[in-house]
XYZ file of C-alpha atoms in Angstrom:
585
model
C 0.000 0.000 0.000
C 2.991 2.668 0.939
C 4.756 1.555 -2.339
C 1.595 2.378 -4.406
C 0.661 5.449 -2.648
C 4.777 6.831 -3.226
C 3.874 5.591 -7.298
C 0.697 8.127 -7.217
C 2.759 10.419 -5.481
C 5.130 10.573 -7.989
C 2.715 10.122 -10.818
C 0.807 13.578 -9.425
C 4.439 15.233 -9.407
C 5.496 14.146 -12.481
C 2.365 15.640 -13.843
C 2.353 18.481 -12.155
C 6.300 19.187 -13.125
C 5.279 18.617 -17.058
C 2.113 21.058 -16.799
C 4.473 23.730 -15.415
C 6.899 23.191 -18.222
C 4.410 23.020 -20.390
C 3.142 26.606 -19.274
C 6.913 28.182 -19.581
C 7.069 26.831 -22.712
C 4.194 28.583 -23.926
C 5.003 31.570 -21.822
C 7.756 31.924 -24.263
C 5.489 32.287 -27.035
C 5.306 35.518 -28.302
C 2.129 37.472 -29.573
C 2.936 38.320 -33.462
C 1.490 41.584 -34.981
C 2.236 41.481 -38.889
C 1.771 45.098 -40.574
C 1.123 44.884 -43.943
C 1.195 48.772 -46.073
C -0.660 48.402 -49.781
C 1.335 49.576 -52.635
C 3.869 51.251 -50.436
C 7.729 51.731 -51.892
C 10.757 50.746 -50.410
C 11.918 54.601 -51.128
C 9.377 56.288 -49.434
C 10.733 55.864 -46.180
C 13.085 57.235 -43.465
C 15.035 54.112 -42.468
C 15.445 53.415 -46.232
C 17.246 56.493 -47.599
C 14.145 58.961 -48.148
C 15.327 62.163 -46.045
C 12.086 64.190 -47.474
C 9.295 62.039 -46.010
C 8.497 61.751 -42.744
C 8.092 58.520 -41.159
C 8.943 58.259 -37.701
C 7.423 55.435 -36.087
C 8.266 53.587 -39.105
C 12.112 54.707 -38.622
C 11.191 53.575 -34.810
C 10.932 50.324 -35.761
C 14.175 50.106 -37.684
C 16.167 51.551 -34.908
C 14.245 48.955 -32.193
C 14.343 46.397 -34.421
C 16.180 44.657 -37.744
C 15.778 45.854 -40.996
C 15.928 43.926 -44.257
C 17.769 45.617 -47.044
C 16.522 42.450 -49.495
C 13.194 41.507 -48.646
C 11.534 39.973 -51.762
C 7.690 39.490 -52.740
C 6.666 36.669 -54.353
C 4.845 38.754 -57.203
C 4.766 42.893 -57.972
C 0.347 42.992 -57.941
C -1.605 42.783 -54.661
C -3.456 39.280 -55.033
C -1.300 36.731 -55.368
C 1.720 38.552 -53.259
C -0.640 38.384 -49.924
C -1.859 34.677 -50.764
C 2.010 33.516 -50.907
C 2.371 36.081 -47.554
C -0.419 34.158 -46.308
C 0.597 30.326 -47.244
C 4.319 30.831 -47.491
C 4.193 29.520 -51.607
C 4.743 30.884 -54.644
C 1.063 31.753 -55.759
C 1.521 29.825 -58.922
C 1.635 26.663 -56.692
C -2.084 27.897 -55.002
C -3.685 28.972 -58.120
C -3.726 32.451 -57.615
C -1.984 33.541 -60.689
C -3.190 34.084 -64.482
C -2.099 34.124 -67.767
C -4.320 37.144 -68.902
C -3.876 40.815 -68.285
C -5.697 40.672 -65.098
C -3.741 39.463 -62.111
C -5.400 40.657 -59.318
C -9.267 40.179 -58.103
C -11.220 43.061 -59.296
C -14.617 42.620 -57.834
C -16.211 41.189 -55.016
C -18.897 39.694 -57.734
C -16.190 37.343 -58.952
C -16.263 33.708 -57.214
C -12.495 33.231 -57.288
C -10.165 33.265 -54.332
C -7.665 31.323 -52.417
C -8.487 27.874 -52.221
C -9.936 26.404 -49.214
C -6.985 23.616 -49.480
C -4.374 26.077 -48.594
C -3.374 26.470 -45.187
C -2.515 29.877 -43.791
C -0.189 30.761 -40.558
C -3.266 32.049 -39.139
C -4.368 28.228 -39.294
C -1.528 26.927 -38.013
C -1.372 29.531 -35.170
C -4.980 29.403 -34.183
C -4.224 25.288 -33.901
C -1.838 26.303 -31.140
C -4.207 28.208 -29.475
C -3.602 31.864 -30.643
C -6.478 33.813 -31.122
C -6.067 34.809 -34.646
C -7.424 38.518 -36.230
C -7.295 40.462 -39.548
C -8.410 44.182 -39.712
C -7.853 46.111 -42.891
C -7.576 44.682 -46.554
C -8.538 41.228 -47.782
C -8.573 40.975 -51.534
C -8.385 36.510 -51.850
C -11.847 36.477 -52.569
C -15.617 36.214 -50.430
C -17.955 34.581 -52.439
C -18.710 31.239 -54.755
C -22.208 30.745 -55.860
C -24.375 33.268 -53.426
C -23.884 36.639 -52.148
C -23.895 36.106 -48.850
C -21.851 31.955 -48.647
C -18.688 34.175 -47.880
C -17.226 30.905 -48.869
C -13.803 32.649 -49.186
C -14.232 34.868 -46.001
C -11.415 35.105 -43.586
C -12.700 33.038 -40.874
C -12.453 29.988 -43.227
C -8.479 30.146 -43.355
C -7.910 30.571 -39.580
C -8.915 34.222 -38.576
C -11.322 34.282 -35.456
C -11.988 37.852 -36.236
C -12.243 40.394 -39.260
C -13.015 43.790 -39.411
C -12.036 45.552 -42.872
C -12.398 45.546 -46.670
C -13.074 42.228 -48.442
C -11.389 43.617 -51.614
C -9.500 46.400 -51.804
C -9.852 50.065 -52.510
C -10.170 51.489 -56.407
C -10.866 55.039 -57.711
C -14.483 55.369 -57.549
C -14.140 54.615 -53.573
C -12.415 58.198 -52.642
C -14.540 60.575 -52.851
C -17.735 60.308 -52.998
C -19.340 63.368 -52.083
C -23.512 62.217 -52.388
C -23.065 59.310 -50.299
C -24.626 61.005 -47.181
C -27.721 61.873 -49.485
C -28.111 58.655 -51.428
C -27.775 56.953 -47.872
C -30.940 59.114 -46.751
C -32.733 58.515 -50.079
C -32.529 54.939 -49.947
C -33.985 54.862 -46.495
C -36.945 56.632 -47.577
C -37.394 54.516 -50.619
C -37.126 51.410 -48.922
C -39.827 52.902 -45.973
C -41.828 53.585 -49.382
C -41.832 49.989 -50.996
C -41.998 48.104 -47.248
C -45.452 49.845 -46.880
C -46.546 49.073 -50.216
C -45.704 45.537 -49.704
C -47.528 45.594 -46.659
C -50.794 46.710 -48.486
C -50.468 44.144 -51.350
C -50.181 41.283 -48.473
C -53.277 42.664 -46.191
C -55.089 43.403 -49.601
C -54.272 39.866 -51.305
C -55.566 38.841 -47.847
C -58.512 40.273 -47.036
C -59.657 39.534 -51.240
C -59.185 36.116 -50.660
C -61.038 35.787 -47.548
C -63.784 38.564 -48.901
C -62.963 40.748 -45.975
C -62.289 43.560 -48.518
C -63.388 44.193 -52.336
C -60.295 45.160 -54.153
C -60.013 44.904 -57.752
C -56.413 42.202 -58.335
C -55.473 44.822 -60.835
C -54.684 47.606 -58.041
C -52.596 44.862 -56.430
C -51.334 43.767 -59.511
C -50.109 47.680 -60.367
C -48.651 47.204 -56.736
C -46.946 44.789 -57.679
C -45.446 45.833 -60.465
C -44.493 48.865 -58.999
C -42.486 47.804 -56.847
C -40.576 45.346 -58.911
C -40.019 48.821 -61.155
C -38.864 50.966 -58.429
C -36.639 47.987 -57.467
C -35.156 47.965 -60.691
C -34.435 51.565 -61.437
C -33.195 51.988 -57.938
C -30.687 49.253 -58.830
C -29.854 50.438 -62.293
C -28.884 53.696 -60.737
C -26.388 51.860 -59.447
C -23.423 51.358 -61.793
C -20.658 52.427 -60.225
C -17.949 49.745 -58.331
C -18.540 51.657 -55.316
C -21.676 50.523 -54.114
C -20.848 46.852 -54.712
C -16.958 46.887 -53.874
C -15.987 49.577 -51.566
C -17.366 48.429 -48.213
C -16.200 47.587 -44.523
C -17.596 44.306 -43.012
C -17.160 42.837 -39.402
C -16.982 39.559 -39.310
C -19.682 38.199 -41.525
C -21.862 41.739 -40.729
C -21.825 44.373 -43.776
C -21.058 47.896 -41.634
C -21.005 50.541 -44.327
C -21.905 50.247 -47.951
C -20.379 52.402 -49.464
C -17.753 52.983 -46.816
C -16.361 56.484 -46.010
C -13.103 55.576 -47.355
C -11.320 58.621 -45.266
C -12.418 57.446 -41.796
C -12.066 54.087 -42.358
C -8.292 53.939 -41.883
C -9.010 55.120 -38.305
C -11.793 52.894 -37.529
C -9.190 50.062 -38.405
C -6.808 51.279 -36.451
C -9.102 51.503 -33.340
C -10.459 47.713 -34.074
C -6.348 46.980 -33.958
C -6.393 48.185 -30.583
C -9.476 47.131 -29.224
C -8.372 43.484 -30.351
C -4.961 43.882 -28.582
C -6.627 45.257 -25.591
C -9.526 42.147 -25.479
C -6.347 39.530 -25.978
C -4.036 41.026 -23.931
C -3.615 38.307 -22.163
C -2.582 36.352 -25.096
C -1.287 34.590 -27.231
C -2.653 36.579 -30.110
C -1.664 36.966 -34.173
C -2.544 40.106 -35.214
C -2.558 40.748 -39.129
C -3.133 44.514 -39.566
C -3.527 45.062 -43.759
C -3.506 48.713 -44.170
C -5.691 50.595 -46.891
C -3.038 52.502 -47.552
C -1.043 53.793 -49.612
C -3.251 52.290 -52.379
C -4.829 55.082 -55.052
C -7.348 56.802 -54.224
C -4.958 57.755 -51.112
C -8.454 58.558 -48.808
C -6.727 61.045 -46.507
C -8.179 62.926 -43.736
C -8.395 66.625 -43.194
C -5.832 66.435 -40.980
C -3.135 65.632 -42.764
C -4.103 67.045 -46.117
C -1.226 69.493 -46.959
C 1.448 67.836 -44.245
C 4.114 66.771 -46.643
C 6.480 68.241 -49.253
C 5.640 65.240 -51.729
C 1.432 66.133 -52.431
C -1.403 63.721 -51.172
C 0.762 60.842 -51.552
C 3.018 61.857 -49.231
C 0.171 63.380 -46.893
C -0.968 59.301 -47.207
C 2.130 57.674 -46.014
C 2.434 59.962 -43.145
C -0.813 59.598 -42.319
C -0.163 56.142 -42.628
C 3.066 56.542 -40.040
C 0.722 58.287 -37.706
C -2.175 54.687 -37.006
C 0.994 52.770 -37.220
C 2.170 54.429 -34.214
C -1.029 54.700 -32.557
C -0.681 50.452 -33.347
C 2.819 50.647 -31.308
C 1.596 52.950 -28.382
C -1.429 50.747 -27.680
C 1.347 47.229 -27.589
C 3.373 49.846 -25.075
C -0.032 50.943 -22.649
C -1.060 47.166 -22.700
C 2.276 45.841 -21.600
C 2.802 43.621 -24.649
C 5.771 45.456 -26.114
C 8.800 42.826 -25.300
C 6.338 39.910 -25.460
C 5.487 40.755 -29.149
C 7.188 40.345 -32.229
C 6.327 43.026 -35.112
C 6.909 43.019 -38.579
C 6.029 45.718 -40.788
C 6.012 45.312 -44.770
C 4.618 46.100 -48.100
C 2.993 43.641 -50.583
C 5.322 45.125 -53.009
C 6.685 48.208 -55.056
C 5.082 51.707 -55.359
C 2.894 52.370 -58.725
C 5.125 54.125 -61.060
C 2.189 54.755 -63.363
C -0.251 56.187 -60.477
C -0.449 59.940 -61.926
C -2.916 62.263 -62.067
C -1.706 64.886 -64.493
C 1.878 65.550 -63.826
C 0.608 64.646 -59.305
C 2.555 61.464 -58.888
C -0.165 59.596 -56.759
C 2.219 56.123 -56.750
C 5.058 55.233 -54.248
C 9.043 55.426 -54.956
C 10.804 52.603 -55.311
C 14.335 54.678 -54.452
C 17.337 53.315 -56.799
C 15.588 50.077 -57.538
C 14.253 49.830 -61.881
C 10.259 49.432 -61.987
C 7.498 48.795 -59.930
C 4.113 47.251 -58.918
C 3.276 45.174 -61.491
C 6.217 44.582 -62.982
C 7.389 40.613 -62.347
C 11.289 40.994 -62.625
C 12.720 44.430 -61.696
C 13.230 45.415 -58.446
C 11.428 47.650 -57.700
C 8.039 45.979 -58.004
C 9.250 43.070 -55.855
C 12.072 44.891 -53.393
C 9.848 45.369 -50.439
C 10.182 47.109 -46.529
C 11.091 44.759 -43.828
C 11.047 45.352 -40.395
C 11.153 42.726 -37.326
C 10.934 43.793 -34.083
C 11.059 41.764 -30.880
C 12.745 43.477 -27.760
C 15.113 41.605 -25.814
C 14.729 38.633 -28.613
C 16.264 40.365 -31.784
C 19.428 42.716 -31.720
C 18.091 47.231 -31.742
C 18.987 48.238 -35.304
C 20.565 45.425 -36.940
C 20.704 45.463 -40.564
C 20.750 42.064 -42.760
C 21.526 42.313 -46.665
C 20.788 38.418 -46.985
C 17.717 38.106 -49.378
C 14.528 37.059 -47.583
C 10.977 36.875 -48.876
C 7.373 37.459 -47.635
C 6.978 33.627 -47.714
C 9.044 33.574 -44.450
C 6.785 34.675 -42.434
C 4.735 31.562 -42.278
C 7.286 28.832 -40.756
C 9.336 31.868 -38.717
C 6.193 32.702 -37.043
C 4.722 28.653 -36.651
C 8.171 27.910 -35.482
C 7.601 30.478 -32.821
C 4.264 29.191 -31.948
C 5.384 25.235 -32.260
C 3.561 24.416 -35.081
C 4.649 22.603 -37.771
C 4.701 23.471 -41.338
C 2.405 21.321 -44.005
C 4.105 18.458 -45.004
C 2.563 17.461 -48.128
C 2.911 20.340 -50.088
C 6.118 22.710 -50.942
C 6.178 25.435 -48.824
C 9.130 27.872 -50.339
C 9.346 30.470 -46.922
C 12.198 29.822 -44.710
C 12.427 30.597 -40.918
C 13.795 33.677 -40.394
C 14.255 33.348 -36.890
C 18.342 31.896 -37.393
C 19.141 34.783 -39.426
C 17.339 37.519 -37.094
C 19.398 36.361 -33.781
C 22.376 35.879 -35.719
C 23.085 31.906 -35.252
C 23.979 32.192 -38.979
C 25.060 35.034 -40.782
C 23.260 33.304 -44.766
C 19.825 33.027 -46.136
C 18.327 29.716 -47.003
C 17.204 31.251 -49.874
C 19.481 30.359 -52.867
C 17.557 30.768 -55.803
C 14.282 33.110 -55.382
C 11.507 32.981 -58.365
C 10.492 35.796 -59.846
C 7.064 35.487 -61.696
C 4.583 38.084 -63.314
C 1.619 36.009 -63.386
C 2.302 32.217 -64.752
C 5.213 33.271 -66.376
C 8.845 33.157 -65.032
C 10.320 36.461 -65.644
C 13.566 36.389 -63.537
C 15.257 34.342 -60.964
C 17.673 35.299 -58.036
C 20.741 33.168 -57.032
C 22.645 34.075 -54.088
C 25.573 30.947 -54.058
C 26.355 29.841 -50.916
C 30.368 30.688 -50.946
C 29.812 34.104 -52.444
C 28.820 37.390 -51.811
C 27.408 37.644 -55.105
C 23.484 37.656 -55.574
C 23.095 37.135 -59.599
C 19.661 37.971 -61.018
C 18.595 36.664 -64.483
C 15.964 37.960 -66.374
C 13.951 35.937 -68.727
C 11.309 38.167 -69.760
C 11.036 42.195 -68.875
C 7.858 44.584 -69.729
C 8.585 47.050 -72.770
C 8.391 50.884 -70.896
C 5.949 52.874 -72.763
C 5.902 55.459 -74.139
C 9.347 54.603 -75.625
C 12.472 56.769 -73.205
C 10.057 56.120 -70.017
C 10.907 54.039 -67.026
C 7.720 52.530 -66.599
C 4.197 51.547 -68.508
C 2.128 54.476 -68.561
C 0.512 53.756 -71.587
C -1.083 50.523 -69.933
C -0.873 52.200 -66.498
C 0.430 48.394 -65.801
C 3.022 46.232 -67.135
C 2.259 43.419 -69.006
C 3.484 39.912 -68.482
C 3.534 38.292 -71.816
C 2.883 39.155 -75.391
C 3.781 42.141 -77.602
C 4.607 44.577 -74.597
C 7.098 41.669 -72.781
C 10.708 41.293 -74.810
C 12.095 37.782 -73.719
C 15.382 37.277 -73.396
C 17.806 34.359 -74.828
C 20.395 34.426 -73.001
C 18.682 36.286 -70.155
C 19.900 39.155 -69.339
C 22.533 38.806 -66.252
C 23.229 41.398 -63.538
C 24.883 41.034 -60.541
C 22.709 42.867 -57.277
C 26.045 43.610 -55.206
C 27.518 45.796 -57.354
C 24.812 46.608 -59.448
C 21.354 47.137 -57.065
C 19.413 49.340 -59.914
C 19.968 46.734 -63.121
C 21.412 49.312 -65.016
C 24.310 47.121 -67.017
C 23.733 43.845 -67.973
C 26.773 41.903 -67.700
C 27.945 39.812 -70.848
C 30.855 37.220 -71.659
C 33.291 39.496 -72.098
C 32.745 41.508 -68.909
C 31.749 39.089 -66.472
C 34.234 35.557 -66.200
C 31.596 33.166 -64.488
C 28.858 34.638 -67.607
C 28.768 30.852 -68.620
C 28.786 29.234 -65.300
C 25.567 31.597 -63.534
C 23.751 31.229 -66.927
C 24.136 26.708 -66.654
C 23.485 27.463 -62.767
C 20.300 29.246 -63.125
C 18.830 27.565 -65.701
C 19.774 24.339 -63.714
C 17.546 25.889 -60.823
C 14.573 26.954 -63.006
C 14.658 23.024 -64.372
C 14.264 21.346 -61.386
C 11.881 24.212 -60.046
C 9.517 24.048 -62.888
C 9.406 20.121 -62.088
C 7.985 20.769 -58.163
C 4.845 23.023 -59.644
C 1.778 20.855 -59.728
C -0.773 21.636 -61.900
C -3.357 23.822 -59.991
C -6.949 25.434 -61.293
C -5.633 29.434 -62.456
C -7.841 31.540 -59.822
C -7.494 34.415 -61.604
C -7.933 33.788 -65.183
C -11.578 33.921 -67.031
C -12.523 35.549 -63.677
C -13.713 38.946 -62.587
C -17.305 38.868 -64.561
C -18.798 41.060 -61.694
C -22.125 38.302 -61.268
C -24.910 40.558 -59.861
C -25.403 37.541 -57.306
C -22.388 37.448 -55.908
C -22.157 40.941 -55.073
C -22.579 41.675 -51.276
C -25.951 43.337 -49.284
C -26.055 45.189 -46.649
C -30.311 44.536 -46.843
C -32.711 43.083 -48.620
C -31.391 43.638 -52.251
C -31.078 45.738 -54.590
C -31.779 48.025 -51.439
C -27.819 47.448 -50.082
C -26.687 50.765 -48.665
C -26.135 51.320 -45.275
C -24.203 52.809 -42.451
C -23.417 51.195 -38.974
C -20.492 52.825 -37.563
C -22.361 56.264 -38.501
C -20.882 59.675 -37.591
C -19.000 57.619 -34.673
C -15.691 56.213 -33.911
C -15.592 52.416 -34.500
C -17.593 50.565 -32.224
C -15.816 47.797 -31.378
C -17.057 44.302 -30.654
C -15.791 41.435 -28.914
């Protein structure tokens, strides 16, 4: 009896020791916040050369934390760089590529997205018992065959909460000065055809059970009015912003239209009220910023603010939430038990002009920009990682790394485990950040521009070289220009793309901005990178499985498909109001 009671004495305090390491092991989790800036170039910032624009809580970051000189997107256009931010893969290996001139998801009545197969780190970090959120942009899609499935919503790839904008913003979202009126016309209309309705049900009613003598053609005409009051209302309709620019939370529609210029504050005070309600943690945070995407929605405030026009008033109104973000992780306690990382899906928008106003980001020394596959500067993105007492204060690392990293560096962090039946092509960063090795894992990084392979990146591992061989590059228009602006995007294959046989080779150390390309007689290992590369693009080609192309044939705009905020075609509304965001648990 004394030997078995010692056994369950021992059992309880073997237990009881395992529980308690269990607990400091997931004490030293940290929360993650991921900041993600739309459209935003690498130029336009303090930490990164620009001494004109004024960023400081960006430049706060760089000094806390480590900055990457060579952090890479997976592709130059919005869609498919956040699904491979999102999955850690190239987005030709999801799907979310295509092979026509549209690459990104235009509106939310198209039924592509990311597919439901793919496995996000908000997955993987909610499966370790993170509460997971996403406030701000979306743009992978909502619905499939009804306006209101949300089949592609974010709660179906791991987020427990979402407050923002299912697709992203476009011109005719910023401004829109009769949306207060048609807002108060609507309501009156649909007051007008509720009460008509009413009197065709009492009168079909009270005919049929002779309470009342009504002729069926008065009904009839009631009827019919109403279906053509219905219809005209929704005709008057045409514009994209009453279908695509709106704000939902959760799977609630809370403005349609949205107020585009207050809505970058309302997501920054759902940010905060999420850190505040999880404070406890541990929590993933992805905050996807509206800006600095055209139509740069800026508030009163900071209209006029910068030497660089409403762009610039945009990115440092843009500076100002983030720090509002960083204050709120400081008041809450959270700021050495949280890792940040603050990016951009990729290059500024050469082409974004509005006369001779340059509305689009700079992408400093770097050749191109958003949209364009290849060239730097529509792939050479911001990256910032912060995690106090973790990461070394204003470390800088010229290795290449790539937005696909964040997905095993942060499930590494968390103790999950990447996917094992399927390629995922991030690497943990986490090695490289401390300093426990001073290389990437990245040796060869693919470049595409939709399905196509325009240039590929190969950093050996016993030099300091990082060679970059283009296959394919956009033809600038109009001829002497440094960009599209006949197309106002680049295009990735046909008449406007020139390929290249032998690709042209440049060498990123010594040449950053691809302004030589090297040949045989000026460059001795010519041969050798040229064999090397194409070696690397062989046996990559071979790990792509064939996948269903999201984005091509898409973006028909079906009338079902396109979200309600009420009984349709009577969709506009306004939650927040003339309030601050009301935030909900």
């Amino acid at each position: 009896m004394k030997l078995r009671s010692l056994l369950t004495s021992l059992s309880w305090m073997c237990l009881f020791l395992n529980t308690c390491q269990s607990r400091e092991a997931n004490d030293d989790r940290p929360n993650v916040v991921l900041i993600m800036v739309d459209d935003l170039g690498i130029g336009d910032l303090g930490c990164y050369g620009n001494g004109t624009m004024r960023t400081p809580h960006v430049d706060r970051l760089a000094r806390e934390g480590v900055r990457l000189t060579q952090n890479i997107a997976a592709a130059s256009m919005c869609t498919p760089s956040r699904s491979a931010f999102l999955t850690g893969r190239y987005p030709v290996r999801s799907g979310m590529v295509s092979d026509t001139e549209v690459r990104v998801i235009t509106t939310l009545g198209d039924c592509s997205g990311l597919p439901l197969n793919e496995i996000t780190f908000a997955a993987l970090l909610k499966k370790q018992g993170y509460t997971t959120g996403l406030v701000g942009k979306w743009h992978q899609g909502l619905n499939c065959q009804s306006r209101s499935d949300h089949c592609h919503h974010p709660h179906n790839y791991g987020f427990d909460y979402f407050y923002g904008m299912p697709l992203t913003l476009i011109e005719p979202c910023w401004p829109d000065p009769s949306r207060d009126t048609e807002l108060a016309i609507e309501s009156k209309i649909w007051l007008c055809v509720q009460l008509v309705a009413i009197a065709v049900l009492t009168f079909t009613i009270g005919k049929l059970s002779r309470w009342v003598s009504v002729p069926w053609s008065l009904i009839l005409s009631m009827v019919l009015f109403i279906f053509l009051l219905s219809y005209f209302w929704f005709s008057s309709y045409t514009s994209p912003l009453y279908w695509n620019c709106l704000l939902m939370r959760d799977h609630e529609i809370t403005e349609q239209p949205m107020k585009a210029e207050r809505a970058g504050s309302i997501m920054v005070k759902e940010a905060v009220s999420f850190l505040e309600r999880n404070r406890k943690g541990p929590f993933l945070l992805f905050f996807s910023f509206l800006h600095v995407h055209t139509p740069l929605p800026t508030t009163t405030e900071f209209i006029g603010t910068s030497k660089h026009g409403l762009y610039g008033d945009h990115v440092q109104e843009m500076d100002s939430m983030l720090g509002k973000i960083l204050d709120a992780l400081d008041d809450f306690g959270l700021r050495d038990h949280t890792l940040v990382y603050f990016t951009s899906d990729h290059g500024g928008h050469l082409e974004a002009r509005l006369g001779h106003a340059q509305l689009g980001g700079w992408n400093g020394i770097y050749k191109g920009g958003k949209g364009m596959g290849g060239w730097e500067g529509g792939i050479r993105v911001p990256g910032l990682v912060r995690w106090p007492g973790k990461l070394p204060a204003g470390k800088v690392i010229e290795e290449p790394t790539s937005l696909m990293d964040i997905l095993p560096t942060v499930a590494a962090l968390a103790g999950a485990t990447v996917p094992q039946d399927r390629v995922i092509d991030g690497r943990d960063l986490m090695p490289l950040l401390r300093g426990d090795t001073q290389r990437s894992e990245h040796e060869f990084l693919f470049h595409y521009c939709g399905v196509y392979l325009h240039a590929v990146r190969w950093h050996p591992k016993d030099s300091e070289a990082v060679w970059k061989a283009h296959y394919m590059t956009p033809v600038f228009q109009p001829p002497g220009a440094l960009a599209c602006y006949e197309t106002i995007f680049c295009q990735c294959s046909g008449k406007l793309v020139t390929s290249h046989n032998p690709p042209l080779l440049f060498d990123l150390s010594r040449d950053p901005s691809e302004s030589t390309p090297l040949t045989r007689d000026t460059e001795p290992l010519y041969d050798l990178v040229i064999r090397t590369v194409a070696a690397a693009v062989k046996r990559h080609k071979e790990s792509i499985k064939p996948v269903l192309q999201q984005l091509s044939g898409s973006n028909e705009g079906n009338v079902w498909l396109k979200p309600c905020c009420g009984v349709f075609p009577f969709c506009l509304c306004d939650k927040e109001g003339n309030s601050s965001a009301a935030s909900s648990s």
